[in-house]
Short mmCIF file of C-alpha atoms and ligand atoms in Angstrom, two decimals:
data_model
loop_
_atom_site.label_atom_id
_atom_site.label_comp_id
_atom_site.label_asym_id
_atom_site.label_seq_id
_atom_site.Cartn_x
_atom_site.Cartn_y
_atom_site.Cartn_z
CA UNK A 102 -16.56 -22.55 -26.92
CA UNK A 103 -15.23 -19.17 -27.98
CA UNK A 104 -16.23 -17.76 -31.36
CA UNK A 105 -13.15 -15.89 -32.53
CA UNK A 106 -13.97 -13.47 -35.34
CA UNK A 107 -11.10 -11.00 -34.93
CA UNK A 108 -8.57 -12.56 -37.27
CA UNK A 109 -7.55 -9.25 -38.84
CA UNK A 110 -6.29 -8.19 -35.40
CA UNK A 111 -4.37 -11.39 -34.90
CA UNK A 112 -4.66 -15.12 -35.51
CA UNK A 113 -4.26 -18.23 -33.40
CA UNK A 114 -0.75 -19.65 -33.85
CA UNK A 115 -0.89 -22.93 -35.77
CA UNK A 116 0.35 -26.11 -34.07
CA UNK A 117 3.16 -26.42 -36.62
CA UNK A 118 4.18 -22.85 -35.75
CA UNK A 119 4.24 -23.54 -32.01
CA UNK A 120 6.36 -26.65 -32.64
CA UNK A 121 8.78 -24.74 -34.85
CA UNK A 122 9.18 -21.96 -32.25
CA UNK A 123 9.60 -24.26 -29.24
CA UNK A 124 11.87 -26.66 -31.10
CA UNK A 125 14.12 -23.78 -32.05
CA UNK A 126 14.14 -22.38 -28.49
CA UNK A 127 14.96 -25.78 -27.03
CA UNK A 128 17.32 -27.28 -29.55
CA UNK A 129 18.67 -24.64 -31.94
CA UNK A 130 19.53 -21.71 -29.74
CA UNK A 131 22.82 -20.82 -31.42
CA UNK A 132 23.42 -17.33 -32.77
CA UNK A 133 23.07 -17.43 -36.58
CA UNK A 134 26.16 -15.20 -36.84
CA UNK A 135 28.33 -17.67 -34.87
CA UNK A 136 30.82 -19.61 -36.95
CA UNK A 137 30.44 -22.95 -35.16
CA UNK A 138 27.99 -25.76 -35.81
CA UNK A 139 25.28 -24.42 -33.52
CA UNK A 140 25.46 -21.07 -35.26
CA UNK A 141 25.17 -22.81 -38.58
CA UNK A 142 22.09 -24.71 -37.42
CA UNK A 143 20.38 -21.46 -36.47
CA UNK A 144 21.42 -19.89 -39.76
CA UNK A 145 19.97 -22.88 -41.61
CA UNK A 146 16.61 -22.33 -39.88
CA UNK A 147 16.76 -18.64 -40.76
CA UNK A 148 17.53 -19.38 -44.40
CA UNK A 149 14.79 -21.97 -44.61
CA UNK A 150 12.18 -19.48 -43.36
CA UNK A 151 13.59 -16.73 -45.58
CA UNK A 152 13.24 -18.94 -48.63
CA UNK A 153 9.69 -20.08 -47.80
CA UNK A 154 8.47 -16.51 -47.34
CA UNK A 155 10.38 -15.12 -50.33
CA UNK A 156 9.11 -17.85 -52.67
CA UNK A 157 5.53 -17.14 -51.57
CA UNK A 158 5.74 -13.61 -53.02
CA UNK A 159 7.90 -14.48 -56.02
CA UNK A 160 11.03 -12.93 -54.52
CA UNK A 161 14.65 -13.99 -54.01
CA UNK A 162 15.57 -14.97 -50.41
CA UNK A 163 18.21 -12.22 -50.27
CA UNK A 164 15.45 -9.64 -50.94
CA UNK A 165 13.83 -10.34 -47.57
CA UNK A 166 14.70 -8.44 -44.39
CA UNK A 167 13.33 -9.76 -41.11
CA UNK A 168 11.92 -7.16 -38.73
CA UNK A 169 9.90 -7.16 -35.51
CA UNK A 170 6.66 -6.93 -37.51
CA UNK A 171 4.94 -4.92 -40.21
CA UNK A 172 5.01 -1.68 -38.24
CA UNK A 173 8.79 -1.80 -38.23
CA UNK A 174 8.88 -3.00 -41.85
CA UNK A 175 6.85 0.02 -43.01
CA UNK A 176 8.85 2.45 -40.87
CA UNK A 177 12.05 1.03 -42.32
CA UNK A 178 10.68 1.17 -45.86
CA UNK A 179 9.30 4.71 -45.72
CA UNK A 180 11.84 6.46 -43.51
CA UNK A 181 14.70 4.48 -45.05
CA UNK A 182 13.71 5.24 -48.65
CA UNK A 183 12.86 8.87 -47.88
CA UNK A 184 16.35 9.30 -46.42
CA UNK A 185 17.98 7.96 -49.61
CA UNK A 186 15.66 9.11 -52.40
CA UNK A 187 14.14 12.17 -50.74
CA UNK A 188 17.14 14.43 -50.60
CA UNK A 189 16.05 16.48 -53.59
CA UNK A 190 12.57 15.11 -54.30
CA UNK A 191 10.33 15.92 -51.34
CA UNK A 192 6.87 14.70 -52.33
CA UNK A 193 5.14 11.46 -51.27
CA UNK A 194 1.82 9.97 -52.39
CA UNK A 195 -0.27 7.59 -50.27
CA UNK A 196 -3.90 6.65 -49.64
CA UNK A 197 -6.08 8.26 -46.98
CA UNK A 198 -6.93 4.88 -45.45
CA UNK A 199 -3.51 3.48 -44.55
CA UNK A 200 -2.90 1.66 -41.28
CA UNK A 201 -1.55 3.87 -38.50
CA UNK A 202 1.94 2.38 -39.00
CA UNK A 203 2.03 4.11 -42.40
CA UNK A 204 -0.14 7.14 -41.58
CA UNK A 205 1.93 8.09 -38.53
CA UNK A 206 5.16 7.59 -40.44
CA UNK A 207 3.83 9.91 -43.15
CA UNK A 208 3.10 12.54 -40.50
CA UNK A 209 6.65 12.15 -39.16
CA UNK A 210 8.01 12.65 -42.70
CA UNK A 211 5.86 15.78 -43.06
CA UNK A 212 7.57 17.09 -39.95
CA UNK A 213 10.89 16.47 -41.72
CA UNK A 214 9.72 18.74 -44.56
CA UNK A 215 8.15 16.26 -46.99
CA UNK A 216 4.81 17.06 -48.64
CA UNK A 217 2.35 14.15 -48.51
CA UNK A 218 -0.68 13.79 -50.83
CA UNK A 219 -3.34 11.43 -49.43
CA UNK A 220 -5.75 9.99 -52.00
CA UNK A 221 -9.39 9.47 -51.00
CA UNK A 222 -11.71 6.79 -52.38
CA UNK A 223 -14.38 7.82 -54.89
CA UNK A 224 -18.00 8.28 -53.90
CA UNK A 225 -18.59 4.57 -54.61
CA UNK A 226 -16.01 3.59 -51.94
CA UNK A 227 -13.47 2.31 -54.46
CA UNK A 228 -10.04 3.70 -55.23
CA UNK A 229 -9.30 4.75 -58.77
CA UNK A 230 -5.81 4.22 -60.17
CA UNK A 231 -5.95 7.52 -62.12
CA UNK A 232 -6.30 9.51 -58.88
CA UNK A 233 -2.95 8.20 -57.66
CA UNK A 234 -1.23 8.51 -61.02
CA UNK A 235 -2.44 12.09 -61.41
CA UNK A 236 -0.99 12.96 -57.99
CA UNK A 237 2.62 11.96 -58.76
CA UNK A 238 4.92 14.67 -60.06
CA UNK A 239 8.56 15.19 -61.03
CA UNK A 240 9.12 15.89 -57.33
CA UNK A 241 7.66 12.58 -56.03
CA UNK A 242 10.19 10.19 -54.46
CA UNK A 243 7.88 7.62 -52.92
CA UNK A 244 4.39 6.12 -53.19
CA UNK A 245 2.89 3.85 -50.53
CA UNK A 246 -0.42 1.98 -50.78
CA UNK A 247 -1.89 -0.86 -48.79
CA UNK A 248 -3.28 -3.83 -50.71
CA UNK A 249 -6.20 -4.67 -48.38
CA UNK A 250 -7.42 -2.01 -45.99
CA UNK A 251 -7.78 -3.46 -42.50
CA UNK A 252 -11.07 -1.91 -41.32
CA UNK A 253 -13.47 -2.53 -44.20
CA UNK A 254 -11.40 -4.92 -46.33
CA UNK A 255 -11.34 -2.56 -49.32
CA UNK A 256 -8.89 -3.73 -51.99
CA UNK A 257 -6.71 -1.01 -53.46
CA UNK A 258 -5.50 -1.21 -57.10
CA UNK A 259 -1.82 -1.35 -56.09
CA UNK A 260 -0.49 -3.24 -59.13
CA UNK A 261 -2.20 -0.91 -61.62
CA UNK A 262 -1.11 2.23 -59.81
CA UNK A 263 2.52 1.19 -59.35
CA UNK A 264 2.79 0.01 -62.97
CA UNK A 265 1.41 3.29 -64.30
CA UNK A 266 3.46 5.39 -61.90
CA UNK A 267 6.65 3.55 -62.84
CA UNK A 268 5.85 4.06 -66.51
CA UNK A 269 5.51 7.79 -65.94
CA UNK A 270 8.39 8.22 -63.47
CA UNK A 271 10.55 5.05 -63.27
CA UNK A 272 12.65 6.45 -60.43
CA UNK A 273 9.76 6.59 -57.94
CA UNK A 274 10.10 3.98 -55.17
CA UNK A 275 6.94 1.96 -54.48
CA UNK A 276 5.88 0.46 -51.14
CA UNK A 277 2.91 -1.77 -50.33
CA UNK A 278 1.60 -2.68 -46.88
CA UNK A 279 0.38 -6.18 -47.72
CA UNK A 280 -0.39 -7.29 -44.15
CA UNK A 281 -4.10 -8.04 -44.68
CA UNK A 282 -3.51 -9.51 -48.15
CA UNK A 283 -0.50 -11.74 -47.46
CA UNK A 284 -1.53 -15.43 -47.55
CA UNK A 285 -5.16 -14.40 -48.05
CA UNK A 286 -5.15 -13.23 -51.64
CA UNK A 287 -2.19 -13.71 -53.99
CA UNK A 288 0.63 -11.24 -53.28
CA UNK A 289 3.40 -11.20 -55.87
CA UNK A 290 6.17 -8.59 -55.85
CA UNK A 291 6.35 -8.32 -59.65
CA UNK A 292 2.59 -8.28 -60.21
CA UNK A 293 2.33 -5.45 -57.68
CA UNK A 294 5.29 -3.62 -59.26
CA UNK A 295 6.39 -3.05 -55.67
CA UNK A 296 9.94 -2.22 -54.61
CA UNK A 297 9.05 -2.84 -50.99
CA UNK A 298 6.34 -4.94 -49.29
CA UNK A 299 5.53 -5.12 -45.56
CA UNK A 300 4.36 -8.41 -44.05
CA UNK A 301 3.50 -9.62 -40.57
CA UNK A 302 3.66 -13.15 -39.11
CA UNK A 303 0.92 -12.95 -36.50
CA UNK A 304 -1.80 -12.28 -39.09
CA UNK A 305 -1.05 -15.61 -40.80
CA UNK A 306 -1.08 -17.92 -37.75
CA UNK A 307 2.56 -17.15 -36.98
CA UNK A 308 4.01 -15.66 -33.80
CA UNK A 309 3.77 -12.00 -32.75
CA UNK A 310 6.91 -9.89 -32.85
CA UNK A 311 8.21 -10.83 -36.28
CA UNK A 312 7.57 -9.76 -39.84
CA UNK A 313 9.48 -8.92 -42.96
CA UNK A 314 10.18 -6.27 -45.52
CA UNK A 315 10.61 -7.33 -49.11
CA UNK A 316 13.26 -5.06 -50.61
CA UNK A 317 13.71 -5.34 -54.35
CA UNK A 318 17.30 -5.77 -55.51
CA UNK A 319 18.98 -2.40 -56.13
CA UNK A 320 16.45 -0.50 -53.97
CA UNK A 321 18.47 1.35 -51.35
CA UNK A 322 17.45 2.09 -47.77
CA UNK A 323 19.03 3.97 -44.95
CA UNK A 324 18.79 1.70 -41.85
CA UNK A 325 16.80 2.92 -38.84
CA UNK A 326 19.40 1.55 -36.44
CA UNK A 327 23.15 1.22 -36.33
CA UNK A 328 24.77 -2.05 -35.27
CA UNK A 329 25.97 -5.33 -36.76
CA UNK A 330 25.83 -6.70 -40.26
CA UNK A 331 22.67 -8.83 -39.86
CA UNK A 332 20.07 -8.61 -42.64
CA UNK A 333 22.61 -7.04 -44.99
CA UNK A 334 23.24 -4.33 -42.38
CA UNK A 335 19.79 -2.92 -43.05
CA UNK A 336 18.28 -4.32 -39.85
CA UNK A 337 21.11 -4.89 -37.39
CA UNK A 338 20.69 -6.99 -34.25
CA UNK A 339 20.59 -10.76 -33.69
CA UNK A 340 17.63 -12.15 -35.60
CA UNK A 341 14.67 -13.53 -33.58
CA UNK A 342 15.39 -17.02 -34.89
CA UNK A 343 12.60 -18.89 -32.99
CA UNK A 344 9.95 -16.39 -34.10
CA UNK A 345 11.27 -16.36 -37.65
CA UNK A 346 11.24 -20.19 -37.71
CA UNK A 347 7.58 -19.93 -36.68
CA UNK A 348 6.95 -17.32 -39.39
CA UNK A 349 8.46 -19.67 -41.98
CA UNK A 350 6.35 -22.57 -40.74
CA UNK A 351 3.22 -20.40 -41.01
CA UNK A 352 4.12 -19.39 -44.58
CA UNK A 353 4.70 -23.02 -45.58
CA UNK A 354 1.37 -23.98 -44.07
CA UNK A 355 -0.69 -21.16 -45.56
CA UNK A 356 0.78 -20.74 -49.04
CA UNK A 357 -0.62 -23.93 -50.61
CA UNK A 358 -4.17 -23.21 -49.38
CA UNK A 359 -4.68 -19.56 -50.39
CA UNK A 360 -7.24 -20.36 -53.09
CA UNK A 361 -9.08 -23.00 -51.11
CA UNK A 362 -9.35 -20.72 -48.05
CA UNK A 363 -10.46 -17.82 -50.21
CA UNK A 364 -13.38 -19.93 -51.45
CA UNK A 365 -14.33 -21.04 -47.91
CA UNK A 366 -14.11 -17.50 -46.55
CA UNK A 367 -16.14 -16.10 -49.47
CA UNK A 368 -18.94 -18.48 -48.48
CA UNK A 369 -18.67 -17.32 -44.86
CA UNK A 370 -18.75 -13.70 -45.97
CA UNK A 371 -21.82 -14.27 -48.15
CA UNK A 372 -23.58 -16.08 -45.32
CA UNK A 373 -22.86 -13.27 -42.85
CA UNK A 374 -23.85 -10.54 -45.30
CA UNK A 375 -27.19 -12.20 -45.94
CA UNK A 376 -27.82 -12.69 -42.20
CA UNK A 377 -26.95 -9.06 -41.48
CA UNK A 378 -28.99 -7.78 -44.42
CA UNK A 379 -32.04 -9.50 -42.93
CA UNK A 380 -31.42 -7.76 -39.60
CA UNK A 381 -33.08 -4.40 -39.16
CA UNK A 382 -30.89 -1.57 -37.91
CA UNK A 383 -27.67 -2.93 -39.40
CA UNK A 384 -25.84 -1.07 -42.15
CA UNK A 385 -22.99 -2.72 -44.02
CA UNK A 386 -19.92 -0.51 -44.58
CA UNK A 387 -18.61 -2.13 -47.67
CA UNK A 388 -16.84 -1.12 -50.83
CA UNK A 389 -17.64 -3.04 -54.03
CA UNK A 390 -13.99 -4.14 -54.20
CA UNK A 391 -13.33 -5.87 -50.87
CA UNK A 392 -11.55 -8.83 -49.37
CA UNK A 393 -13.98 -11.53 -48.19
CA UNK A 394 -11.92 -11.85 -44.99
CA UNK A 395 -13.36 -8.64 -43.49
CA UNK A 396 -16.96 -7.53 -42.97
CA UNK A 397 -17.59 -4.12 -41.40
CA UNK A 398 -21.04 -2.98 -40.29
CA UNK A 399 -22.78 -0.52 -37.99
CA UNK A 400 -25.51 -1.42 -35.51
CA UNK A 401 -27.56 1.75 -35.44
CA UNK A 402 -27.99 3.34 -32.03
CA UNK A 403 -25.51 1.13 -30.14
CA UNK A 404 -21.93 2.21 -29.54
CA UNK A 405 -19.28 -0.19 -30.83
CA UNK A 406 -17.75 -0.87 -27.41
CA UNK A 407 -21.13 -1.51 -25.80
CA UNK A 408 -22.00 -4.17 -28.37
CA UNK A 409 -18.45 -5.55 -28.38
CA UNK A 410 -18.62 -6.19 -24.62
CA UNK A 411 -22.14 -7.61 -24.89
CA UNK A 412 -20.83 -10.11 -27.46
CA UNK A 413 -17.75 -10.79 -25.36
CA UNK A 414 -19.97 -11.98 -22.49
CA UNK A 415 -21.17 -14.65 -24.90
CA UNK A 416 -17.57 -15.47 -25.80
CA UNK A 417 -17.96 -13.94 -29.26
CA UNK A 418 -14.94 -11.84 -30.15
CA UNK A 419 -15.08 -9.13 -32.81
CA UNK A 420 -13.43 -5.76 -33.14
CA UNK A 421 -14.71 -2.21 -32.91
CA UNK A 422 -13.18 -0.81 -36.07
CA UNK A 423 -9.47 -1.61 -36.01
CA UNK A 424 -7.89 -3.11 -32.87
CA UNK A 425 -4.86 -0.90 -33.44
CA UNK A 426 -7.04 2.12 -32.64
CA UNK A 427 -8.27 0.59 -29.35
CA UNK A 428 -11.75 1.96 -29.93
CA UNK A 429 -10.63 5.46 -30.94
CA UNK A 430 -12.68 7.09 -33.68
CA UNK A 431 -11.70 5.78 -37.08
CA UNK A 432 -10.39 8.31 -39.58
CA UNK A 433 -10.54 5.55 -42.16
CA UNK A 434 -14.33 5.25 -42.06
CA UNK A 435 -14.62 9.02 -42.38
CA UNK A 436 -12.54 8.77 -45.56
CA UNK A 437 -15.26 6.54 -47.02
CA UNK A 438 -17.89 9.08 -46.00
CA UNK A 439 -19.37 6.94 -43.19
CA UNK A 440 -21.24 9.47 -41.00
CA UNK A 441 -20.04 9.94 -37.41
CA UNK A 442 -23.05 8.28 -35.75
CA UNK A 443 -22.63 5.13 -37.84
CA UNK A 444 -18.83 5.15 -37.41
CA UNK A 445 -19.40 5.20 -33.62
CA UNK A 446 -21.40 1.98 -33.85
CA UNK A 447 -19.11 0.06 -36.16
CA UNK A 448 -18.04 -3.54 -35.68
CA UNK A 449 -15.51 -5.47 -37.70
CA UNK A 450 -15.77 -9.21 -38.18
CA UNK A 451 -12.70 -10.86 -39.67
CA UNK A 452 -12.65 -14.50 -40.66
CA UNK A 453 -10.40 -17.45 -40.66
CA UNK A 454 -11.15 -20.42 -42.91
CA UNK A 455 -11.80 -22.49 -39.75
CA UNK A 456 -14.82 -20.35 -38.82
CA UNK A 457 -18.26 -21.85 -39.51
CA UNK A 458 -21.69 -20.67 -40.62
CA UNK A 459 -23.02 -21.88 -37.24
CA UNK A 460 -20.69 -19.43 -35.53
CA UNK A 461 -22.03 -16.64 -37.74
CA UNK A 462 -25.57 -17.62 -36.76
CA UNK A 463 -24.55 -17.36 -33.08
CA UNK A 464 -23.11 -13.91 -33.80
CA UNK A 465 -26.25 -12.76 -35.63
CA UNK A 466 -28.54 -14.07 -32.86
CA UNK A 467 -26.39 -12.31 -30.26
CA UNK A 468 -26.46 -9.05 -32.26
CA UNK A 469 -30.26 -9.20 -32.46
CA UNK A 470 -30.51 -9.91 -28.71
CA UNK A 471 -28.10 -7.01 -28.11
CA UNK A 472 -30.31 -4.72 -30.19
CA UNK A 473 -33.33 -5.62 -28.04
CA UNK A 474 -31.49 -5.23 -24.74
CA UNK A 475 -29.11 -2.36 -25.39
CA UNK A 476 -30.79 0.04 -27.76
CA UNK A 477 -32.58 2.15 -25.15
CA UNK A 478 -29.84 2.04 -22.53
N1 LIG B 172 -0.65 -2.94 -41.53
C1 LIG B 172 -1.89 -3.41 -41.45
C2 LIG B 172 -2.81 -3.27 -42.63
C3 LIG B 172 -2.35 -4.04 -40.28
O1 LIG B 172 -3.61 -4.50 -40.23
C4 LIG B 172 -1.47 -4.16 -39.18
C5 LIG B 172 -1.93 -4.74 -37.90
O2 LIG B 172 -3.06 -4.59 -37.49
C6 LIG B 172 -0.16 -3.66 -39.31
C7 LIG B 172 0.22 -3.05 -40.50
C8 LIG B 172 0.83 -3.76 -38.19
O3 LIG B 172 1.41 -5.04 -38.12
P1 LIG B 172 2.29 -5.48 -36.89
O4 LIG B 172 1.37 -5.83 -35.78
O5 LIG B 172 3.08 -6.67 -37.38
O6 LIG B 172 3.21 -4.35 -36.55
#
């Protein structure tokens, strides 16, 4: 039996999700823009999913724009808002640990002439709201912060920062990449004081290739593409109705159990941390403010990929840093001050509530065996 501990990379689609997707493909294949009954059926599915996801973050259904995933949602949010609000104001604030979908977009905006300030965590590995607030100026048009950082699970004080920033400069547009928080810890648009929030379906047991951008009423965006009037003209193109139906089913399934899963996963996290702490040669890379869904650690003297493949032979699946980097050196860990040799031997375990303590014992035993067999290779 496989031990899957890479849930921050992606999750297993739930049975209800698979049924929703296949049912839609088989039976409700009309185009939601068509005026006939089959079109209406597809539109009904779309609206149902839109409502389920919107309600889960305290938003109105019409404030949700479906995209191909969170990467597109963040590109749309940042490039789209920069195009509208960045004509005269050319400064953007973000954190130094954003996912590549935000970091690379920031670099692209720099090439367009924007100045980007990237805030680092303090020496204790936590982010301080004042550092962000101090960085915004009269010239700032946009601030973007992730809620849960995907490599170490660090929680960023998004709600505090956005509230304080808005108090100082109400016209600044706020964006939050909530991918690793959505359906894991409470995400509420008003509590976060966010104008835009990126979400992804495949991290919550939904299908790959769909996600959404929450866009607060009255926030304006320039679309990335030209085309039809779908999604209020902000994201033209026929909606991926089967995937979106699956996204909605995942949201309906996950929303009622956020608290219960959080408690289960906290127990798993505590169990793993105590097992790893008792293992010589393992250093935890952990900020005091972190999501229990992610545990990041370094196995001294063994490269991440070497250990990852050793574990894989035992059907234990973890990640070396973030899957999105495909093993490339993590700039995020450097931002926390993790030295290069430890960063090179980093593994990320990310839980689902269905994981068990027995699985974590198998992982720990395999890590210890790996240390004995691999360390001098
Ligand atoms: N943001 C974060 C924090 C992520 O962890 C990921 C995926 O790893 C993404 C964005 C990208 O999401 P998607 O795969 O839907 O484009």
